Coordinates of C-alpha atoms in Angstrom, one line a residue:
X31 CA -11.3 -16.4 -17.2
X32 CA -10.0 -16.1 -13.4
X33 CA -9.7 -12.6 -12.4
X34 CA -7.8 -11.7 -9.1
X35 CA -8.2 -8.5 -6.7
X36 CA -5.7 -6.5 -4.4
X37 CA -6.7 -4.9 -1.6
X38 CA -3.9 -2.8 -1.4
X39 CA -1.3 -1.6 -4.0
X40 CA 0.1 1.7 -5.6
X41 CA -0.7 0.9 -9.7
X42 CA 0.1 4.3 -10.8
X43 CA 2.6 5.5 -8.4
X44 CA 5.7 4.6 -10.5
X45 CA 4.5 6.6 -13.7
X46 CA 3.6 9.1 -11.5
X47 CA 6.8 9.7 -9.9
X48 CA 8.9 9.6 -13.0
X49 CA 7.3 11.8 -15.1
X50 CA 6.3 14.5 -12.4
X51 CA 8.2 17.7 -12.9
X52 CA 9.2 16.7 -16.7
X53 CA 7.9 18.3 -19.8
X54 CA 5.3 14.9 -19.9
X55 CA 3.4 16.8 -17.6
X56 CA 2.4 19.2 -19.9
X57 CA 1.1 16.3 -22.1
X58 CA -1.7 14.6 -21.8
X59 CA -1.2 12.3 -24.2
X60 CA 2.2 11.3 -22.4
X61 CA 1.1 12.2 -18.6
X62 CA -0.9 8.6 -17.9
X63 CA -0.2 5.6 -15.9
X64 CA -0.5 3.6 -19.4
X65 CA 2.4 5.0 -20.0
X66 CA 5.0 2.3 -18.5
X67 CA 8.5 3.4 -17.1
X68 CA 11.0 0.0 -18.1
X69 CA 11.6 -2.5 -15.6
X70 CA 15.3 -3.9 -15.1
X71 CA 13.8 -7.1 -15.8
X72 CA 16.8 -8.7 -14.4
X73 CA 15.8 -7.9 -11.0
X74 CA 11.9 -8.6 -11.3
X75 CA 12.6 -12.1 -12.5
X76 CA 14.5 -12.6 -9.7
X77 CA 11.8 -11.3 -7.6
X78 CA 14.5 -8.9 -5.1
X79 CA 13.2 -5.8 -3.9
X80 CA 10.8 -3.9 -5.9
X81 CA 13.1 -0.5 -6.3
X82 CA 13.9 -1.1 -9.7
X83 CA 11.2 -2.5 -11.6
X84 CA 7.2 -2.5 -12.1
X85 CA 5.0 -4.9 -10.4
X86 CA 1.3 -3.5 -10.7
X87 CA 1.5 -0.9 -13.8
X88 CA -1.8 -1.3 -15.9
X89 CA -0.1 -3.5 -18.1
X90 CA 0.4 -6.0 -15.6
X91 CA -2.6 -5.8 -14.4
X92 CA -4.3 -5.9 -17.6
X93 CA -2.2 -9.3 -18.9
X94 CA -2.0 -10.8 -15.5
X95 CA -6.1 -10.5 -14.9
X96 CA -6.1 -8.6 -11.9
X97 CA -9.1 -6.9 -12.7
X98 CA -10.3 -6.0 -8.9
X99 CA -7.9 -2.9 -7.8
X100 CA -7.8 -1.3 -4.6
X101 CA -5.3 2.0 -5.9
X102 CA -3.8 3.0 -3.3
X103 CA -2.7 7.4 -3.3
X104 CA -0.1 8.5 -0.9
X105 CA 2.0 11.6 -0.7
X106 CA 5.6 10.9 0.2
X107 CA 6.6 11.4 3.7
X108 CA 8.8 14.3 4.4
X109 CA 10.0 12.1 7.2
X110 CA 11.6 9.7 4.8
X111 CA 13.9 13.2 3.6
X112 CA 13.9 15.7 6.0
X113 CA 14.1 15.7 10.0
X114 CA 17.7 16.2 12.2
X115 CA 19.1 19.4 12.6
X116 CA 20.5 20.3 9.3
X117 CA 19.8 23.3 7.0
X118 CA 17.5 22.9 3.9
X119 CA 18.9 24.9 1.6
X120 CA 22.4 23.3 1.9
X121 CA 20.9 20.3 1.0
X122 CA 19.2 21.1 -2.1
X123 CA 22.4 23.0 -3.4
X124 CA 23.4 19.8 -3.9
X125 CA 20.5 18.6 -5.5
X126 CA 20.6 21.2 -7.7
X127 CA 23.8 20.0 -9.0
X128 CA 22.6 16.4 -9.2
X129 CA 19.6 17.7 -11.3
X130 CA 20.7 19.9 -13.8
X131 CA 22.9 18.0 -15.8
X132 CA 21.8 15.8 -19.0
X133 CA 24.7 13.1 -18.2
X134 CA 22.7 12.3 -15.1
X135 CA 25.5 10.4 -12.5
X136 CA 27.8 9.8 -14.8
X137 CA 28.7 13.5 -15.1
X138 CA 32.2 14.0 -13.9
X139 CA 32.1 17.4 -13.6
X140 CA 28.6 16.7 -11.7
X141 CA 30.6 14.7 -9.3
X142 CA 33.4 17.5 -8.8
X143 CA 30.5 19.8 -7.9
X144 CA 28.8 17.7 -5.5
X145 CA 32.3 16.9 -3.3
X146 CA 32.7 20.6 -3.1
X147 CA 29.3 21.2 -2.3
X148 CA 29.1 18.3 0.4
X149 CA 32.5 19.5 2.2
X150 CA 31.7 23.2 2.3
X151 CA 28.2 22.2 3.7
X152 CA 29.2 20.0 6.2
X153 CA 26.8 21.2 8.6
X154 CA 24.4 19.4 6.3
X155 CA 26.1 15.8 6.0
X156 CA 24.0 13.2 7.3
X157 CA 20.9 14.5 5.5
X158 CA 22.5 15.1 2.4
X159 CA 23.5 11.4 2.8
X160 CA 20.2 10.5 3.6
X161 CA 18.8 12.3 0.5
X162 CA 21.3 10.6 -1.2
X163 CA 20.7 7.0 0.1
X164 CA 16.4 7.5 -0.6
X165 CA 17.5 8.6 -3.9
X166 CA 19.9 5.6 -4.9
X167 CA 17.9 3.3 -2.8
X168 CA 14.4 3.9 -4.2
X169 CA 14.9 4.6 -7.9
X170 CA 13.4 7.7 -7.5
X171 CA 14.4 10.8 -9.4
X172 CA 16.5 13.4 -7.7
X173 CA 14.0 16.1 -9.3
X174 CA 11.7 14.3 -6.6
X175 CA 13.3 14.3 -3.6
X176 CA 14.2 17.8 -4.1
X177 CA 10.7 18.5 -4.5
X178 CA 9.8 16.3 -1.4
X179 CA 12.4 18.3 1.0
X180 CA 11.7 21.8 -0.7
X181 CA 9.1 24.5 1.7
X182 CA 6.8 23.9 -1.2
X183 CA 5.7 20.6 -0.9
X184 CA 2.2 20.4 0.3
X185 CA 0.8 16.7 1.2
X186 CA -3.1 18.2 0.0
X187 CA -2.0 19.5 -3.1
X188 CA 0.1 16.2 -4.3
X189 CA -2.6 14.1 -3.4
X190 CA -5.0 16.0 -5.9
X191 CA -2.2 15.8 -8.1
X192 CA -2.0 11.7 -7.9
X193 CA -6.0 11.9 -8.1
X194 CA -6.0 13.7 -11.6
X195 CA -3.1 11.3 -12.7
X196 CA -5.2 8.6 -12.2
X197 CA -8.5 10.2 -13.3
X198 CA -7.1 11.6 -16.8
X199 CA -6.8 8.1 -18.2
X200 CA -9.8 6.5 -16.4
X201 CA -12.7 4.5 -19.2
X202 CA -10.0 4.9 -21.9
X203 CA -9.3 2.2 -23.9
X204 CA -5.6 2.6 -24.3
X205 CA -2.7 0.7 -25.8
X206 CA 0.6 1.6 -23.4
X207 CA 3.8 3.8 -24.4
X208 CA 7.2 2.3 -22.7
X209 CA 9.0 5.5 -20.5
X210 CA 12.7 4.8 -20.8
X211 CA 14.7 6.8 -18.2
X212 CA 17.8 8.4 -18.4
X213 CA 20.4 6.9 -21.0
X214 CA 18.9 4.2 -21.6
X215 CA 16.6 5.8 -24.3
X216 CA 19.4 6.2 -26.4
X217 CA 20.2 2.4 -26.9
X218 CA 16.7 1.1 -26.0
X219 CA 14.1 0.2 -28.5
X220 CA 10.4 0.3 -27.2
X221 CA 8.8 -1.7 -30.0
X222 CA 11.6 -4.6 -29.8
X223 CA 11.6 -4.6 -25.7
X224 CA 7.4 -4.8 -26.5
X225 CA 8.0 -8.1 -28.4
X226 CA 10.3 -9.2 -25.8
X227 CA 8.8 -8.7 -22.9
X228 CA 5.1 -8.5 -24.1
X229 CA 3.6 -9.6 -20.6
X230 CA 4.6 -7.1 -18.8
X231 CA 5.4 -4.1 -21.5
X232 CA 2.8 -4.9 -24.1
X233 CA -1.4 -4.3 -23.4
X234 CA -4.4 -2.5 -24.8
X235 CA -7.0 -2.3 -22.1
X236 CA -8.8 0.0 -20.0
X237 CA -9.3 0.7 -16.3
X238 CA -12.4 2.3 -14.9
X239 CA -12.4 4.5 -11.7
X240 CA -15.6 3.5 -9.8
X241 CA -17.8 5.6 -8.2
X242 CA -20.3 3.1 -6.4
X243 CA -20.9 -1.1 -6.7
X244 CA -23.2 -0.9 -9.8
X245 CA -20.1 0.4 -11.9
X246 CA -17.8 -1.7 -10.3
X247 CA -20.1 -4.8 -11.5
X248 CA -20.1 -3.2 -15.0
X249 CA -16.5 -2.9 -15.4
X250 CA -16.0 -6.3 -14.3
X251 CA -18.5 -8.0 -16.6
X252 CA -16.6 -6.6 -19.5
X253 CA -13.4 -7.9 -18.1
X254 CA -12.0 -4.1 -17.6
X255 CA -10.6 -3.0 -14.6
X256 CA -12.2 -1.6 -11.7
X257 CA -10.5 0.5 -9.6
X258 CA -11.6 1.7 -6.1
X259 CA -9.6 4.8 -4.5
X260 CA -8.5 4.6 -1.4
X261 CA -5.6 6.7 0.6
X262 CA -2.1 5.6 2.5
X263 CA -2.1 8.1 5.6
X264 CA -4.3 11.0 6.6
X265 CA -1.2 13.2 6.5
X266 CA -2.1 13.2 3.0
X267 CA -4.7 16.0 4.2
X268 CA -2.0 18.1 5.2
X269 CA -2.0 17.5 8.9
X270 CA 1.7 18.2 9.9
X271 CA 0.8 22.2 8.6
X272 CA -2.7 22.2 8.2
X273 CA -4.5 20.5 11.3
X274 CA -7.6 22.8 11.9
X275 CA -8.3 22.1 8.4
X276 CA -8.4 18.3 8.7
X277 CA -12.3 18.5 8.9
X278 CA -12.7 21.0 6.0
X279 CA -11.2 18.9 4.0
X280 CA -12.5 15.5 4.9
X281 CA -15.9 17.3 4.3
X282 CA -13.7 17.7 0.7
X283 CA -13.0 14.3 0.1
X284 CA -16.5 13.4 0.4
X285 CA -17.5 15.3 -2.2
X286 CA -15.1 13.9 -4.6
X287 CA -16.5 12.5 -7.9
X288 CA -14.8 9.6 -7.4
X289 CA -15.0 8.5 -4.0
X290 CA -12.4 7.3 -1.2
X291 CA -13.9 3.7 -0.2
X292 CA -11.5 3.7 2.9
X293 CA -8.3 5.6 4.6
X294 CA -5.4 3.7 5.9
X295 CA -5.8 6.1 9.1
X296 CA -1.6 6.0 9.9
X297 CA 1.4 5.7 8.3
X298 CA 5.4 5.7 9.2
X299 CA 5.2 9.3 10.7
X300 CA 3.4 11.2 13.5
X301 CA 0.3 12.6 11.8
X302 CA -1.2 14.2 14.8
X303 CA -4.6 12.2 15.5
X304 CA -2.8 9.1 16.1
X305 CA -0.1 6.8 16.8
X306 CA 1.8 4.6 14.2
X307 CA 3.3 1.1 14.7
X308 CA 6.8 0.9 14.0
X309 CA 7.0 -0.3 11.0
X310 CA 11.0 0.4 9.5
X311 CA 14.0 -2.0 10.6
X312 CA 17.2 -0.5 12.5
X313 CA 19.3 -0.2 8.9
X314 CA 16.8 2.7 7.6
X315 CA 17.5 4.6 11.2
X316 CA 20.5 6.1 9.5
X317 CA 18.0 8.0 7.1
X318 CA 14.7 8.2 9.2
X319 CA 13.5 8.8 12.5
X320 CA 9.8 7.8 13.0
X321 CA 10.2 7.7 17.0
X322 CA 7.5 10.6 17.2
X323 CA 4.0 9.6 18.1
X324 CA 5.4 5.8 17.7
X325 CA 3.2 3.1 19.1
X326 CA 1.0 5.9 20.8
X327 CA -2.6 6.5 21.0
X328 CA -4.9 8.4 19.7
X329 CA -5.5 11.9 20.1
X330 CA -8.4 14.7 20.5
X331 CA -8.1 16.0 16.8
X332 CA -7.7 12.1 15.4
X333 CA -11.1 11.5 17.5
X334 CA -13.2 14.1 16.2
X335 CA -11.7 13.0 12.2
X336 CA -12.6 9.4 13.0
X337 CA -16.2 10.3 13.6
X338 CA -16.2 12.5 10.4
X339 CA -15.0 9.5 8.5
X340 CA -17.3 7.5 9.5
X341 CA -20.2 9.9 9.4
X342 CA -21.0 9.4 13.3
X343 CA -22.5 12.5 15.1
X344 CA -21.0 12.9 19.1
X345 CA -22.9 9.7 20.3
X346 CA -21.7 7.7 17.4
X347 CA -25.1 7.7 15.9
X348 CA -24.9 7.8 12.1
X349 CA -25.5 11.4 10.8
X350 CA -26.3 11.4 6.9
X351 CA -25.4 14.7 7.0
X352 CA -22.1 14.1 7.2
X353 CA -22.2 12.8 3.7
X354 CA -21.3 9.1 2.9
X355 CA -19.0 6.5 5.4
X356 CA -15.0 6.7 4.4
X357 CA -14.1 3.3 6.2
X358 CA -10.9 3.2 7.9
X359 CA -8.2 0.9 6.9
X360 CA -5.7 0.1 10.4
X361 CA -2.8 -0.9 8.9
X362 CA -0.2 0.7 10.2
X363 CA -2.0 2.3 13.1
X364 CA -0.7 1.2 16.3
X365 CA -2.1 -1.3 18.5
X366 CA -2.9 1.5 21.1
X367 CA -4.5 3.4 18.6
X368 CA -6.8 0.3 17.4
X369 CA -6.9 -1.2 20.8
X370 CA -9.2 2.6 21.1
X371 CA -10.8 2.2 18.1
X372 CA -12.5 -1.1 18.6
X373 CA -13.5 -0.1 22.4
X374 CA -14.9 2.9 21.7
X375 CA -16.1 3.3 18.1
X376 CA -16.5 -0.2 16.5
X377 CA -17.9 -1.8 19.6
X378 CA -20.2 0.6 21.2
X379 CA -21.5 1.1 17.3
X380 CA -22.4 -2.5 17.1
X381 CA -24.6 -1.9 20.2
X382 CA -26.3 0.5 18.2
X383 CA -26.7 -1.8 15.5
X384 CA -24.2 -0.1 13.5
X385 CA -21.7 -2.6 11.9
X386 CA -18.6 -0.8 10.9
X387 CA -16.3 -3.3 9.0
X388 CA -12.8 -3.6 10.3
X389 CA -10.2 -3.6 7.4
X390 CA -6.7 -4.6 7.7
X391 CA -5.5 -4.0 4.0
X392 CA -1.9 -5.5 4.0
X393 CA -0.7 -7.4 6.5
X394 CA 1.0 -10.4 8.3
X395 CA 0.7 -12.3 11.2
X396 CA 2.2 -11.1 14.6
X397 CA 2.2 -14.3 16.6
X398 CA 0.7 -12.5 19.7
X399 CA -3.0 -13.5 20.9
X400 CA -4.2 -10.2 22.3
X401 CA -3.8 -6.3 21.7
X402 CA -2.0 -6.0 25.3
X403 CA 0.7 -8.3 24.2
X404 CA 1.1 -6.4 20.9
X405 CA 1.1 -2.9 23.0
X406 CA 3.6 -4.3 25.8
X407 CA 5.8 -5.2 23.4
X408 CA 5.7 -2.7 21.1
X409 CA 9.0 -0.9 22.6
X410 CA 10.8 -3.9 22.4
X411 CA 10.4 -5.0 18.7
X412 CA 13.6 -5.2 17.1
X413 CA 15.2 -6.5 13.5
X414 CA 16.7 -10.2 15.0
X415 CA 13.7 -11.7 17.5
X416 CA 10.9 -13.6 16.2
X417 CA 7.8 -15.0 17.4
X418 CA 7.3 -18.6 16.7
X419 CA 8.0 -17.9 13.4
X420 CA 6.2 -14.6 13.1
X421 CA 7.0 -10.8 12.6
X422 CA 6.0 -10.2 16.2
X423 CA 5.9 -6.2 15.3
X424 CA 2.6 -4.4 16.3
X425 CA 2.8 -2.8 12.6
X426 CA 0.9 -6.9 11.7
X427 CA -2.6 -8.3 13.0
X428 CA -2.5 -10.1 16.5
X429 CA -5.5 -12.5 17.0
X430 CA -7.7 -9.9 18.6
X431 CA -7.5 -7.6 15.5
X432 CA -8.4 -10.8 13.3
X433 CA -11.6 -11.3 16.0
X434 CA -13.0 -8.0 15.2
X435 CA -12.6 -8.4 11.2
X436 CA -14.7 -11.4 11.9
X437 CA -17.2 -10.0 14.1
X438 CA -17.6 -6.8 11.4
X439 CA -17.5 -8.9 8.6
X440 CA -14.3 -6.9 7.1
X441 CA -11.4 -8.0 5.4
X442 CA -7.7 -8.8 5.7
X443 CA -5.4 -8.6 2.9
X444 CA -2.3 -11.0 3.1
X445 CA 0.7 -8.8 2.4
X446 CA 3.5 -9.9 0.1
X447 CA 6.4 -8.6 1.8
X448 CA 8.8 -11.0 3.5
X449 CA 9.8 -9.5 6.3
X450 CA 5.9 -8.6 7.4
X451 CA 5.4 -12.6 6.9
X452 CA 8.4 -13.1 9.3
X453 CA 11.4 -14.2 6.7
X454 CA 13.9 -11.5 6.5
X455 CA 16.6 -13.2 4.4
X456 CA 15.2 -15.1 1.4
X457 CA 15.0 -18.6 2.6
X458 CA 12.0 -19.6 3.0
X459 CA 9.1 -20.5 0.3
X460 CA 7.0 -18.1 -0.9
X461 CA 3.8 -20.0 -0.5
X462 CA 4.9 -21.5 2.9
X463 CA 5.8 -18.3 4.0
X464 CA 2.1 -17.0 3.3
X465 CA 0.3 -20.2 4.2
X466 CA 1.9 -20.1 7.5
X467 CA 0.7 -16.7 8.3
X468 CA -2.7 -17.5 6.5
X469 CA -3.1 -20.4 8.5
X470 CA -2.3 -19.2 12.0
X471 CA -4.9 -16.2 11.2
X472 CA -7.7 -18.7 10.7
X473 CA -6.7 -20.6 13.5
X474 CA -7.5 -17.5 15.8
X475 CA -11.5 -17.6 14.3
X476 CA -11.5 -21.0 14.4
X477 CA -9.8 -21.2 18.2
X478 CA -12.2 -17.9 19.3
X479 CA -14.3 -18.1 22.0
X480 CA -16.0 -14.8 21.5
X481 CA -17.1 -15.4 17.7
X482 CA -19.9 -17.7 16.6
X483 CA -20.6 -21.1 15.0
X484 CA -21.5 -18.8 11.6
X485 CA -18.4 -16.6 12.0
X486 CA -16.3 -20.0 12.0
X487 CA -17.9 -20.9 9.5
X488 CA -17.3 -18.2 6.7
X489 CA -13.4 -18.4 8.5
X490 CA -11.9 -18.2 4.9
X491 CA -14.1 -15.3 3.2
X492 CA -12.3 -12.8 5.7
X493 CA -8.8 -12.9 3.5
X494 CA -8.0 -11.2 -0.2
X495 CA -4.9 -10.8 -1.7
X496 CA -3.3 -7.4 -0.2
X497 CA 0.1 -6.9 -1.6
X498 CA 1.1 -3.6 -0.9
X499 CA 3.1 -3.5 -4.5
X500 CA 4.6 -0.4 -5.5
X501 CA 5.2 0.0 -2.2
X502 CA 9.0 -0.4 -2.3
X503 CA 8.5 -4.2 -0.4
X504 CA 10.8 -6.9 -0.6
X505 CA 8.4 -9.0 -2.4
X506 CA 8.1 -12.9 -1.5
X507 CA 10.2 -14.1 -4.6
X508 CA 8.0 -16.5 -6.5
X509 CA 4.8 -14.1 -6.1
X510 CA 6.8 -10.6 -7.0
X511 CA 4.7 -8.8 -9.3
X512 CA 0.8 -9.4 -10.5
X513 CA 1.9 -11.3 -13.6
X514 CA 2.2 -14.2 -11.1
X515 CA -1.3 -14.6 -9.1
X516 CA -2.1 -17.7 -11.0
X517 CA 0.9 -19.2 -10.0
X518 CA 0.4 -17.9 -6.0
X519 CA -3.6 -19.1 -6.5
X520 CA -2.4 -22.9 -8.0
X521 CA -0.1 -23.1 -4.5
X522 CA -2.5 -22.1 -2.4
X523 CA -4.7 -24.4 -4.2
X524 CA -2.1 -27.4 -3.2
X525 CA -1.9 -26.2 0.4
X526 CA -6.0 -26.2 1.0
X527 CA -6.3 -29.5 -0.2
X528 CA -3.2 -30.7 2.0
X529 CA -5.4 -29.1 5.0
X530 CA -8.8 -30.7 3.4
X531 CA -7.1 -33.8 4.2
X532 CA -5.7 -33.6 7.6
X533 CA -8.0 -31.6 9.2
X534 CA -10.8 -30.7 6.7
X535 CA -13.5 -31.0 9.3
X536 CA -12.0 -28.2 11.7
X537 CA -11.5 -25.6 9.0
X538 CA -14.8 -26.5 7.1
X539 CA -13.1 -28.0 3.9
X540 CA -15.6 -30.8 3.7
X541 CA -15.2 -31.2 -0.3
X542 CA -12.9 -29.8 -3.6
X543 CA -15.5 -28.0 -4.3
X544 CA -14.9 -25.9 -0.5
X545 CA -11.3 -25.9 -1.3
X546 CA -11.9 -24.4 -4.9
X547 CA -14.5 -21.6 -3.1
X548 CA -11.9 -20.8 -0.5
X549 CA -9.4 -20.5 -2.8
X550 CA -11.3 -18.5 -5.4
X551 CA -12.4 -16.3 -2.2
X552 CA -9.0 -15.3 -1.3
X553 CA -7.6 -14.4 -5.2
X554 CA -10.8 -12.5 -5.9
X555 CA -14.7 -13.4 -4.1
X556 CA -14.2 -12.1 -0.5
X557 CA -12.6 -8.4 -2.0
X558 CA -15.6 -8.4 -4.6
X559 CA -18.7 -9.8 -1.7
X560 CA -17.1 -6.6 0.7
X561 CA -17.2 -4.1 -2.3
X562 CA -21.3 -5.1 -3.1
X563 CA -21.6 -4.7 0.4
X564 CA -19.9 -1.8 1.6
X565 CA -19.2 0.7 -1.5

């Protein structure tokens, strides 16, 4: 049986977020990612943007064989719901009166409340609209945002709280429970929407967090699935409070039972230590402002975290008494910021005979050649221009980026989120759309100068799958959800033996049984070789 990995992707996040602040949390038997909250099915097999249905819950997962899972923990922004001028507590008397009532938004007395509320707290307009909007937009309950824009949300403490979610359930054989939100329970069977949508709503399986190779081996031989923690952001420690206690509590991390294999080091918000690409088009402007510490370098405090991470003393030489390596993952982080990074961490360490593997966990291709293009453009990226074809934005890999995953021997995840591949209305193919991107990355190993005949060579086994699902994407239509990697691997399949024949020569597909490695390589080998030997 073929069995697929991701190298980036939120499996638990939706469950997570749904049942949070309900009475479920107080049950255990209730309180688990098995527990699935219903797709609008509708919507996912139209493969449109992943607001309003599932497309890595355990379920899918389990039927759809992706048995390789990078999960993925991240603590809301407050930038998505807070920032301008306006006063807090205005803004969540209105959320109070979108909360309390049973009827949900078809309350008309709800609605009288909230256009009194909104007009006596004008003051407060634009980011009770913005609220609003994040609300609507993402499917998430307003019993979460109001917790997300409330003084007591703390980054740390959520992202132990996601942790334990995930934990509670982990190495339990468990046959899924279908959440219905809202009204929908009434008029909604679970046991007839299980026999009609069994792929996606009906499983018995288990998932296993892994706390080193050897277990990640085990899980796989019995066809369970292994999961490897990793983290969206180092806000998540609690830096925009809390930044003298970064170190404390990387110090924590590494202690955890089940350990972080890597950081994604940035997000969409200034976390202190260092900058992040832009990454949101001009139409979420209106609800978010991510201009500070955009496209910026990074800083003193992000240095000395770095070197924690990694387990590097002052001279970068590897301290074991620093506890074990937390890689960093630089999606996200701007080309400044990894421009730094590779000059003076990854480089200098190689010197020392120190490989420390470059990961680039969900991204696209940018069309530019070199970090300086990537940073001199980075103030002019906008929603219309392209680049050749390609998202040109410093949030995706340029060909100096892809270099160093070559020369590290690290690992690029293809996203699956159309406008990072460079198609922002739904009109081009999904597997030309990838392939393209794909294809232009290898041609920067291949086309290198600076890397050798072997790092040509192994050109393909630096790519995995690395969706970012659950990550509110616009999804590349005919690939939407994990249900449908044998249909993206079959594609891809077609494409590499279209290459093998033009050109198989340049790109080392000399047979079908290359092609067939390659392939097999991207869908699951290459994220399975880096776990045995890196975790």
């Amino acid at each position: 049986m073929k069995k697929y990995a991701d190298l980036h992707c939120h499996p638990h996040s939706r469950a997570f977020h749904w049942m949070r602040h309900t009475k479920y949390e107080r049950k255990q038997k209730k309180y688990h990612p098995w527990n699935i909250v219903l797709s609008n099915f509708k919507k996912q097999e139209k493969g449109k943007r992943a607001f309003s249905y599932s497309q890595c819950d355990p379920v899918k997962l389990w039927n759809g064989e992706t048995k390789l899972v990078f999960a993925s923990l991240y603590p809301f922004e407050k930038g998505f719901y807070k920032g301008g001028q306006m006063e807090q507590s205005k803004v969540i008397r209105i959320l109070d009166i979108l909360s309390t009532s049973g009827l949900g938004f078809l309350n008309p007395i709800k609605w009288a409340q909230l256009v009194l509320a909104f007009f006596t707290g004008a003051p407060t307009v634009l980011k009770l609209l913005r609220t609003f909007l994040q609300s609507l937009l993402m499917r998430m309950p307003i019993r979460r945002i109001k917790f997300f824009v409330s003084p007591s949300y703390d980054y740390y403490e959520e992202l132990i709280r996601e942790r334990d979610f995930l934990i509670n359930y982990s190495d339990q054989k468990t046959k899924n429970n279908i959440f219905i939100p809202g009204l929908r329970r009434l008029i909604k069977s679970a046991s007839k929407l299980k026999k009609k949508y069994p792929e996606s709503l009906n499983a018995e399986g288990k998932y296993v967090l892994c706390k080193n190779y050897s277990e990640v081996k085990d899980t796989l031989d019995k066809n369970e699935i292994a999961m490897v923690l990793t983290i969206e952001g180092m806000h998540a420690l609690g830096t925009d409070t809390n930044l003298n206690k970064v170190e404390e509590r990387i110090h924590e991390l590494k202690k955890w039972d089940n350990p972080v294999f890597f950081i994604t080091f940035a997000h969409h918000f200034n976390n202190f230590l260092a900058g992040h690409a832009h990454s949101m088009p001009d139409a979420l402007k209106i609800v978010s402002d991510q201009v500070d510490g955009m496209n910026e370098g990074v800083q003193p405090e992000g240095e000395k975290a770095i070197k924690l991470l990694l387990s590097l003393d002052s001279d970068l030489q590897r301290d074991s008494s620093l506890g074990h390596r937390i890689l960093l993952d630089l999606k996200h982080t701007a080309a400044k910021s990894r421009k730094w990074y590779y000059d003076e961490i990854v480089s200098p360490c190689i010197d020392k005979g120190d490989v420390i593997p470059v990961i680039l966990s969900h991204v696209g291709y940018s069309g530019w050649h070199t970090l300086k293009e990537s940073i001199d453009n980075a103030n002019h990226e906008n929603d219309k221009d392209l680049k050749d074809g390609f998202y040109p934005w410093n949030i995706n890999a340029c060909g100096e980026d892809i270099q160093w995953v070559a020369k590290t021997e690290g690992l690029i995840g293809i996203c699956f989120d159309q406008r990072i591949l460079g198609d922002k209305k739904d009109k081009k193919n999904s597997i030309d759309l990838i392939w393209k991107n794909l294809k232009a990355m290898v041609d920067e190993i291949i086309e290198s100068t600076d890397l050798t005949k072997d790092q040509k060579q192994k050109c393909w086994s630096y790519f995995t799958i690395g969706t970012d699902f659950e990550g509110y994407i616009d999804p590349t239509q005919d690939y939407s959800n994990s249900l449908l990697f044998d249909d993206f691997e079959n594609d891809l399949l077609d494409k590499m033996n279209e290459l093998k024949v033009l050109d198989g020569a340049t790109y080392h597909l000399h047979s079908d049984t290359d092609v067939e490695a390659a392939v097999r390589g991207i869908c699951f080998e290459n994220a399975h070789q880096f776990l045995k030997r890196n975790f």
